[in-house]
Short mmCIF file of C-alpha atoms (C1' of nucleotides) in Angstrom, two decimals:
data_model
loop_
_atom_site.label_atom_id
_atom_site.label_comp_id
_atom_site.label_asym_id
_atom_site.label_seq_id
_atom_site.Cartn_x
_atom_site.Cartn_y
_atom_site.Cartn_z
CA MET A 15 180.88 43.18 79.65
CA ASN A 16 180.40 44.37 83.00
CA VAL A 17 176.78 43.89 82.57
CA ARG A 18 175.62 40.50 81.96
CA LEU A 19 172.56 40.28 80.37
CA ARG A 20 170.81 36.94 79.61
CA SER A 21 170.24 37.15 76.22
CA LYS A 22 172.85 36.04 73.40
CA PRO A 23 175.74 39.06 73.20
CA ALA A 24 175.59 39.52 69.50
CA ARG A 25 173.26 40.46 66.84
CA PRO A 26 174.15 41.56 63.35
CA GLN A 27 174.40 45.69 63.28
CA LYS A 28 170.54 45.57 63.95
CA THR A 29 168.76 47.89 66.71
CA ALA A 30 169.92 46.60 70.16
CA ARG A 31 167.27 44.02 70.77
CA ARG A 32 164.54 44.29 73.51
CA SER A 33 165.60 41.91 75.86
CA ARG A 34 162.60 41.09 78.58
CA GLU A 35 163.81 40.25 81.61
CA PRO A 36 166.98 41.55 81.73
CA GLU A 37 169.02 40.04 84.17
CA ILE A 38 170.61 43.28 85.66
CA ARG A 39 168.76 45.05 88.62
CA LEU A 40 168.11 48.18 88.49
CA ASP A 41 166.31 50.45 91.22
CA ALA A 42 162.76 50.81 91.32
CA THR A 43 161.95 54.37 89.49
CA LEU A 44 164.74 53.44 87.43
CA SER A 45 163.13 50.48 85.93
CA PHE A 46 160.29 52.58 85.43
CA MET A 47 161.83 55.50 83.53
CA ARG A 48 163.32 52.53 81.55
CA ALA A 49 159.90 51.22 80.87
CA LEU A 50 158.88 54.70 79.82
CA TRP A 51 161.54 55.16 77.20
CA ALA A 52 161.02 51.98 76.25
CA LEU A 53 157.48 52.42 75.00
CA ASP A 54 158.95 55.90 73.55
CA HIS A 55 161.29 53.85 71.64
CA GLY A 56 159.06 51.29 70.65
CA LEU A 57 156.21 54.09 69.36
CA ARG A 58 159.16 55.82 67.53
CA GLN A 59 160.66 52.65 65.96
CA ARG A 60 156.82 51.25 64.87
CA SER A 61 156.01 54.74 63.49
CA ARG A 62 159.25 54.65 61.69
CA ARG A 63 158.06 51.36 59.96
CA MET A 64 154.65 52.51 59.63
CA HIS A 65 156.61 55.77 57.40
CA ILE A 66 158.54 53.23 55.14
CA ASP A 67 155.52 50.97 54.40
CA LEU A 68 152.65 53.08 54.37
CA GLY A 69 153.85 56.62 53.58
CA LEU A 70 152.90 57.87 57.06
CA THR A 71 153.92 58.24 60.23
CA GLY A 72 152.19 57.95 63.59
CA PRO A 73 151.74 61.19 64.59
CA GLN A 74 150.90 61.68 60.94
CA ARG A 75 148.21 59.18 61.00
CA LEU A 76 146.93 60.42 64.34
CA VAL A 77 146.23 63.60 62.62
CA VAL A 78 144.58 61.92 60.05
CA ARG A 79 142.38 59.70 62.38
CA ILE A 80 141.43 63.04 64.31
CA ILE A 81 140.36 64.77 61.36
CA GLY A 82 138.67 61.89 60.23
CA GLN A 83 136.22 61.58 63.39
CA PHE A 84 135.86 65.66 63.56
CA PRO A 85 135.85 66.60 59.63
CA GLY A 86 135.72 70.35 59.42
CA SER A 87 138.60 71.07 62.47
CA SER A 88 140.92 73.95 62.55
CA ALA A 89 144.62 73.09 62.37
CA GLY A 90 144.57 74.92 66.06
CA SER A 91 142.14 72.65 67.53
CA VAL A 92 143.98 69.29 66.33
CA ALA A 93 147.05 71.08 67.50
CA VAL A 94 145.21 71.13 70.81
CA ILE A 95 143.91 67.70 71.09
CA LEU A 96 147.13 66.58 70.36
CA ASN A 97 149.21 68.87 72.58
CA LEU A 98 151.27 70.37 69.54
CA HIS A 99 152.54 73.69 69.16
CA PRO A 100 151.12 75.11 66.22
CA SER A 101 154.17 74.95 64.00
CA THR A 102 154.34 71.38 64.69
CA LEU A 103 151.33 70.75 63.07
CA THR A 104 151.89 72.85 60.44
CA GLU A 105 155.05 70.99 59.33
CA ILE A 106 152.53 67.94 59.47
CA LEU A 107 149.99 69.02 57.66
CA LYS A 108 152.01 70.42 54.83
CA ASP A 109 153.66 66.64 54.54
CA LEU A 110 149.82 65.26 54.36
CA GLU A 111 148.40 67.54 51.78
CA LYS A 112 151.44 67.57 49.67
CA ARG A 113 150.95 63.67 50.03
CA GLY A 114 147.08 64.09 49.33
CA PHE A 115 145.62 63.02 52.53
CA ILE A 116 143.97 66.03 53.39
CA LYS A 117 142.66 69.02 52.42
CA ARG A 118 142.73 72.73 53.22
CA ARG A 119 140.72 75.36 52.69
CA ALA A 120 140.18 78.49 54.56
CA ASP A 121 136.77 78.71 56.94
CA SER A 122 134.23 80.90 55.35
CA ARG A 123 133.45 83.06 58.51
CA ASP A 124 137.12 83.05 60.10
CA ARG A 125 139.35 83.52 57.19
CA ARG A 126 142.47 82.98 59.22
CA ARG A 127 141.22 79.46 59.84
CA ALA A 128 142.40 76.12 57.99
CA VAL A 129 139.59 74.03 57.53
CA LEU A 130 140.69 70.58 57.40
CA ASP A 131 139.37 67.58 55.60
CA LEU A 132 140.32 64.33 54.20
CA THR A 133 140.48 63.53 50.66
CA PRO A 134 139.71 60.06 49.41
CA ALA A 135 143.05 58.81 49.98
CA GLY A 136 142.80 60.26 53.53
CA ARG A 137 139.56 58.47 54.37
CA ARG A 138 141.62 55.14 52.88
CA VAL A 139 144.40 55.49 55.40
CA ASP A 140 141.74 56.40 58.33
CA ARG A 141 140.62 52.92 57.67
CA LEU A 142 143.75 51.36 57.36
CA HIS A 143 144.33 48.70 59.82
CA ALA A 144 147.29 46.14 58.82
CA GLY A 145 150.69 47.87 59.75
CA THR A 146 149.88 50.36 61.61
CA VAL A 147 151.06 51.50 65.15
CA GLU A 148 147.61 51.21 66.39
CA ALA A 149 147.66 47.47 65.51
CA SER A 150 150.34 46.58 67.11
CA VAL A 151 148.98 48.47 69.95
CA ARG A 152 145.72 46.21 69.96
CA LYS A 153 147.35 43.47 69.31
CA ALA A 154 149.18 44.00 72.74
CA LEU A 155 145.96 44.89 74.51
CA ARG A 156 144.31 41.97 73.18
CA THR A 157 145.87 39.75 75.82
CA LEU A 158 145.14 41.99 78.88
CA PRO A 159 142.36 42.25 80.79
CA LYS A 160 139.99 45.37 80.39
CA HIS A 161 141.12 47.00 83.92
CA LYS A 162 144.85 46.68 83.08
CA ILE A 163 144.40 48.80 80.14
CA ARG A 164 142.40 51.33 82.24
CA THR A 165 144.70 51.62 84.79
CA THR A 166 147.85 52.01 82.13
CA GLU A 167 145.68 54.73 80.52
CA GLU A 168 144.69 56.44 83.44
CA VAL A 169 148.33 56.31 84.68
CA LEU A 170 149.73 57.87 81.50
CA GLY A 171 147.12 60.64 81.55
CA ILE A 172 148.54 61.37 84.93
CA LEU A 173 152.34 61.19 83.91
CA ALA A 174 151.38 62.92 80.68
CA LEU A 175 150.04 65.74 82.70
CA GLN A 176 152.52 66.06 85.22
CA LEU A 177 155.71 65.93 82.75
CA SER A 178 154.19 68.91 80.67
CA ARG A 179 153.08 70.74 83.53
CA GLU A 180 156.31 71.32 84.92
CA LYS A 181 157.58 74.45 83.62
CA MET B 27 153.48 75.79 50.09
CA ASN B 28 151.40 78.74 50.14
CA VAL B 29 153.95 81.79 50.11
CA ARG B 30 152.81 84.82 51.54
CA LEU B 31 155.03 87.33 51.40
CA ARG B 32 154.57 90.98 52.94
CA SER B 33 155.33 92.78 56.43
CA LYS B 34 153.20 93.72 59.34
CA PRO B 35 153.02 93.52 63.09
CA ALA B 36 153.56 90.71 65.34
CA ARG B 37 152.72 88.81 68.49
CA PRO B 38 154.62 86.33 70.44
CA GLN B 39 152.77 82.66 70.93
CA LYS B 40 152.75 79.61 73.17
CA THR B 41 152.30 75.79 72.98
CA ALA B 42 148.59 74.59 72.59
CA ARG B 43 147.77 74.20 76.32
CA ARG B 44 147.06 70.55 77.34
CA SER B 45 143.19 70.93 78.04
CA ARG B 46 142.98 67.63 80.49
CA GLU B 47 139.58 65.74 80.06
CA PRO B 48 139.01 67.19 76.27
CA GLU B 49 135.42 67.41 75.67
CA ILE B 50 135.75 65.70 72.53
CA ARG B 51 135.13 61.81 72.48
CA LEU B 52 137.46 59.45 70.87
CA ASP B 53 136.77 55.75 70.38
CA ALA B 54 138.38 53.53 72.78
CA THR B 55 141.38 52.88 70.94
CA LEU B 56 142.17 55.95 69.68
CA SER B 57 141.79 57.31 73.20
CA PHE B 58 144.59 54.78 74.08
CA MET B 59 146.74 56.09 71.36
CA ARG B 60 146.36 59.68 72.28
CA ALA B 61 147.67 58.81 75.82
CA LEU B 62 150.60 57.05 74.43
CA TRP B 63 151.60 59.77 72.43
CA ALA B 64 150.96 62.04 74.94
CA LEU B 65 153.19 60.33 77.26
CA ASP B 66 155.81 60.39 74.46
CA HIS B 67 155.10 64.48 74.23
CA GLY B 68 155.51 65.35 77.85
CA LEU B 69 158.76 62.63 78.03
CA ARG B 70 160.40 64.95 75.01
CA GLN B 71 158.85 67.83 76.65
CA ARG B 72 160.43 67.53 80.02
CA SER B 73 163.64 66.39 78.83
CA ARG B 74 164.18 69.29 76.77
CA ARG B 75 163.42 71.68 79.55
CA MET B 76 165.98 69.56 81.90
CA HIS B 77 168.75 69.83 78.68
CA ILE B 78 167.77 73.89 78.97
CA ASP B 79 168.29 74.05 83.20
CA LEU B 80 170.78 70.94 83.70
CA GLY B 81 172.47 70.52 80.44
CA LEU B 82 171.56 66.99 79.49
CA THR B 83 168.55 65.57 78.19
CA GLY B 84 166.67 62.59 79.33
CA PRO B 85 168.43 60.09 77.20
CA GLN B 86 171.59 61.21 77.99
CA ARG B 87 170.70 61.15 81.75
CA LEU B 88 169.29 57.96 81.55
CA VAL B 89 172.68 56.47 80.25
CA VAL B 90 174.60 58.65 82.97
CA ARG B 91 172.37 56.76 85.51
CA ILE B 92 173.12 53.40 83.82
CA ILE B 93 176.88 54.03 84.07
CA GLY B 94 176.33 55.26 87.80
CA GLN B 95 175.27 52.01 88.66
CA PHE B 96 177.13 49.71 86.61
CA PRO B 97 180.49 51.61 86.34
CA GLY B 98 182.95 49.95 83.89
CA SER B 99 179.95 49.07 81.42
CA SER B 100 180.66 49.10 77.67
CA ALA B 101 179.00 50.96 75.13
CA GLY B 102 177.29 48.01 73.48
CA SER B 103 175.93 46.49 76.96
CA VAL B 104 174.26 50.01 77.61
CA ALA B 105 172.74 49.94 74.22
CA VAL B 106 171.27 46.59 74.76
CA ILE B 107 169.71 48.05 78.26
CA LEU B 108 168.29 50.78 76.50
CA ASN B 109 167.37 49.44 73.12
CA LEU B 110 169.41 52.05 71.33
CA HIS B 111 171.24 51.22 68.10
CA PRO B 112 174.85 51.46 69.04
CA SER B 113 175.37 54.62 67.02
CA THR B 114 172.62 56.46 68.62
CA LEU B 115 174.51 55.75 72.03
CA THR B 116 177.77 56.96 70.00
CA GLU B 117 176.06 60.41 69.88
CA ILE B 118 174.83 60.27 73.19
CA LEU B 119 178.40 59.39 74.84
CA LYS B 120 180.48 61.69 72.67
CA ASP B 121 177.84 64.51 73.97
CA LEU B 122 178.30 63.59 77.62
CA GLU B 123 181.92 63.15 77.38
CA LYS B 124 182.32 66.57 75.66
CA ARG B 125 180.59 67.89 78.45
CA GLY B 126 182.48 66.49 81.14
CA PHE B 127 179.92 63.81 82.40
CA ILE B 128 181.52 60.73 81.62
CA LYS B 129 184.87 59.25 80.44
CA ARG B 130 185.74 56.51 78.19
CA ARG B 131 189.01 54.33 77.87
CA ALA B 132 189.60 51.14 76.37
CA ASP B 133 189.19 48.13 77.42
CA SER B 134 192.55 46.78 78.78
CA ARG B 135 191.68 43.02 77.35
CA ASP B 136 189.47 44.01 74.46
CA ARG B 137 190.96 46.99 73.46
CA ARG B 138 187.39 47.84 70.54
CA ARG B 139 185.57 48.02 73.79
CA ALA B 140 184.75 51.30 74.91
CA VAL B 141 184.64 51.06 78.74
CA LEU B 142 182.36 53.78 80.60
CA ASP B 143 182.91 55.66 83.66
CA LEU B 144 181.28 58.71 85.19
CA THR B 145 183.21 61.57 86.20
CA PRO B 146 183.04 63.37 89.42
CA ALA B 147 180.64 66.01 87.30
CA GLY B 148 178.78 62.68 86.13
CA ARG B 149 178.50 61.47 89.87
CA ARG B 150 176.49 64.69 90.60
CA VAL B 151 174.32 64.64 87.64
CA ASP B 152 173.72 61.08 88.89
CA ARG B 153 172.64 61.99 92.33
CA LEU B 154 170.54 65.02 90.88
CA HIS B 155 167.31 65.04 91.38
CA ALA B 156 165.39 68.56 90.98
CA GLY B 157 164.39 69.18 87.78
CA THR B 158 164.87 65.84 86.44
CA VAL B 159 162.18 63.70 84.49
CA GLU B 160 162.29 61.42 86.95
CA ALA B 161 161.60 63.81 89.72
CA SER B 162 158.41 64.68 87.66
CA VAL B 163 157.72 61.10 87.51
CA ARG B 164 158.34 59.93 91.10
CA LYS B 165 156.01 63.06 92.02
CA ALA B 166 153.25 61.82 89.37
CA LEU B 167 153.49 58.19 90.89
CA ARG B 168 153.48 59.28 94.35
CA THR B 169 150.01 60.13 94.30
CA LEU B 170 148.99 56.05 93.03
CA PRO B 171 148.66 53.11 94.94
CA LYS B 172 151.51 50.83 94.07
CA HIS B 173 149.86 48.03 92.13
CA LYS B 174 148.39 50.76 89.58
CA ILE B 175 152.31 51.38 88.79
CA ARG B 176 153.17 47.78 88.70
CA THR B 177 150.62 47.14 86.33
CA THR B 178 151.28 50.35 84.27
CA GLU B 179 154.78 49.06 84.30
CA GLU B 180 153.79 45.46 83.23
CA VAL B 181 151.68 47.09 80.19
CA LEU B 182 154.05 49.67 78.89
CA GLY B 183 156.52 46.63 78.99
CA ILE B 184 154.27 44.63 76.81
CA LEU B 185 153.46 47.40 74.53
CA ALA B 186 156.90 48.11 73.88
CA LEU B 187 157.78 44.48 73.52
CA GLN B 188 154.79 44.23 70.66
CA LEU B 189 155.77 47.39 68.82
CA SER B 190 159.85 46.84 68.46
CA ARG B 191 159.06 43.33 67.39
CA GLU B 192 156.78 43.79 64.57
CA LYS B 193 159.09 44.19 62.03
"C1'" DC C 28 145.58 99.20 68.14
"C1'" DC C 29 145.30 94.52 70.16
"C1'" DC C 30 144.61 89.48 70.10
"C1'" DA C 31 143.88 85.09 67.08
"C1'" DT C 32 145.19 81.91 63.92
"C1'" DG C 33 148.42 79.90 61.31
"C1'" DT C 34 152.67 79.82 58.59
"C1'" DC C 35 158.05 79.95 58.28
"C1'" DA C 36 162.95 79.90 58.97
"C1'" DG C 37 166.08 78.00 61.98
"C1'" DT C 38 167.78 74.49 65.60
"C1'" DA C 39 168.34 70.69 68.37
"C1'" DT C 40 167.79 66.11 69.88
"C1'" DC C 41 166.94 61.06 68.52
"C1'" DA C 42 167.41 57.34 66.09
"C1'" DC C 43 168.01 54.98 61.76
"C1'" DT C 44 171.33 52.80 57.76
"C1'" DG C 45 175.12 51.74 55.60
"C1'" DA C 46 180.03 51.76 55.31
"C1'" DA C 47 184.03 51.86 57.72
"C1'" DA C 48 188.31 51.50 61.08
"C1'" DT C 49 190.09 48.62 64.59
"C1'" DA C 50 190.31 44.54 67.32
"C1'" DA C 51 190.07 39.44 68.38
"C1'" DC D 28 189.54 35.51 56.84
"C1'" DT D 29 185.54 36.13 59.41
"C1'" DT D 30 183.46 37.98 63.48
"C1'" DA D 31 182.60 41.69 66.94
"C1'" DT D 32 182.91 46.47 68.98
"C1'" DT D 33 182.50 51.11 68.13
"C1'" DT D 34 182.24 55.28 65.57
"C1'" DC D 35 181.43 58.24 61.36
"C1'" DA D 36 178.49 60.49 57.65
"C1'" DG D 37 174.22 61.01 56.12
"C1'" DT D 38 168.86 61.27 56.09
"C1'" DG D 39 164.53 62.37 58.05
"C1'" DG D 40 161.16 63.02 61.44
"C1'" DT D 41 159.59 65.64 65.40
"C1'" DA D 42 159.40 69.54 67.56
"C1'" DC D 43 160.84 73.74 69.95
"C1'" DT D 44 161.77 79.17 69.34
"C1'" DG D 45 160.77 83.47 67.65
"C1'" DA D 46 159.17 86.28 64.11
"C1'" DC D 47 155.83 87.19 61.15
"C1'" DA D 48 151.34 87.74 57.57
"C1'" DT D 49 146.85 88.42 58.14
"C1'" DG D 50 142.44 88.67 59.63
"C1'" DG D 51 138.69 89.51 63.50
#
DNA sequence: CCCATGTCAGTATCACTGAAATAA
DNA sequence: CTTATTTCAGTGGTACTGACATGG
């Protein structure tokens, strides 16, 4: 290996293990980029796992949580909250409905609108904690001082805004 | 699925626009989760855009950057650096090779190994700046004090570690 | 007629699992 | 024979574009 990593070279055919503190030196921006994509990757990995264990993915559960906090939301407003394309949300809602976590009905005053509510099963998922992406995040954050969490959330917001703004 | 088939007019559509500072109030963790997924989403959006404009996605370019800093790396070591499953990297490398950004050859001493190097086109991409995900990130970070950037990178690392560690 | 809301079909990337091919 | 490296086939979720159905 030309790039020598600190950790043991091999693990069976499993996902490459995160080696905290790689011995390699990347320039500052590249290192930050790697951290960003690592987070992205971790989120999806955990989300995938949750799908296997609990029957829904991270984004799906996030939709459940939002509907839990704002029952009667329209599909469009949930899409805006999560910065999702309406058609993406359609897919997710279709799935959630099929699995019996949400109910869709037409708004009585504007029948184009889909009004969303949780089913009892959906409410159980909303209250769920063990095994969720959220639980992992909470666990990681517990060890950190509040100001670091605030700073991170602020910086994440700025990054996300910049990324989605550029065309 | 609720199938409604019938014909009538048409009208275009665009992605739900990011509303900075949503008027809604989410609880603290949910708000943080939203920030995480928003970042994830922004990354992919920008990555997608870069693919259209420059011919490669964020992860693909990151691979190019890594190979640029460590020419002669094996596929496996790049996978470790980026926490990717080897088979995921295979896909990406196949694509990069097809487009002429990298060359693969067998390591002369261990012919199982694929040794990776940039082509001239790959080196141009490595040096590229305008229109990349990295450029957006840099732009966002320019406005921030160094300590906030360091904190964010630290927290991201902890989060990613926790997320990918839990099974 | 025009705009808003939501859905659908088609497409692409990412990333996984599990198995195989090849070499050490 | 066993292990390591990489690839391949198949699968599934996310999320887009563009078209379209339908209601206001």
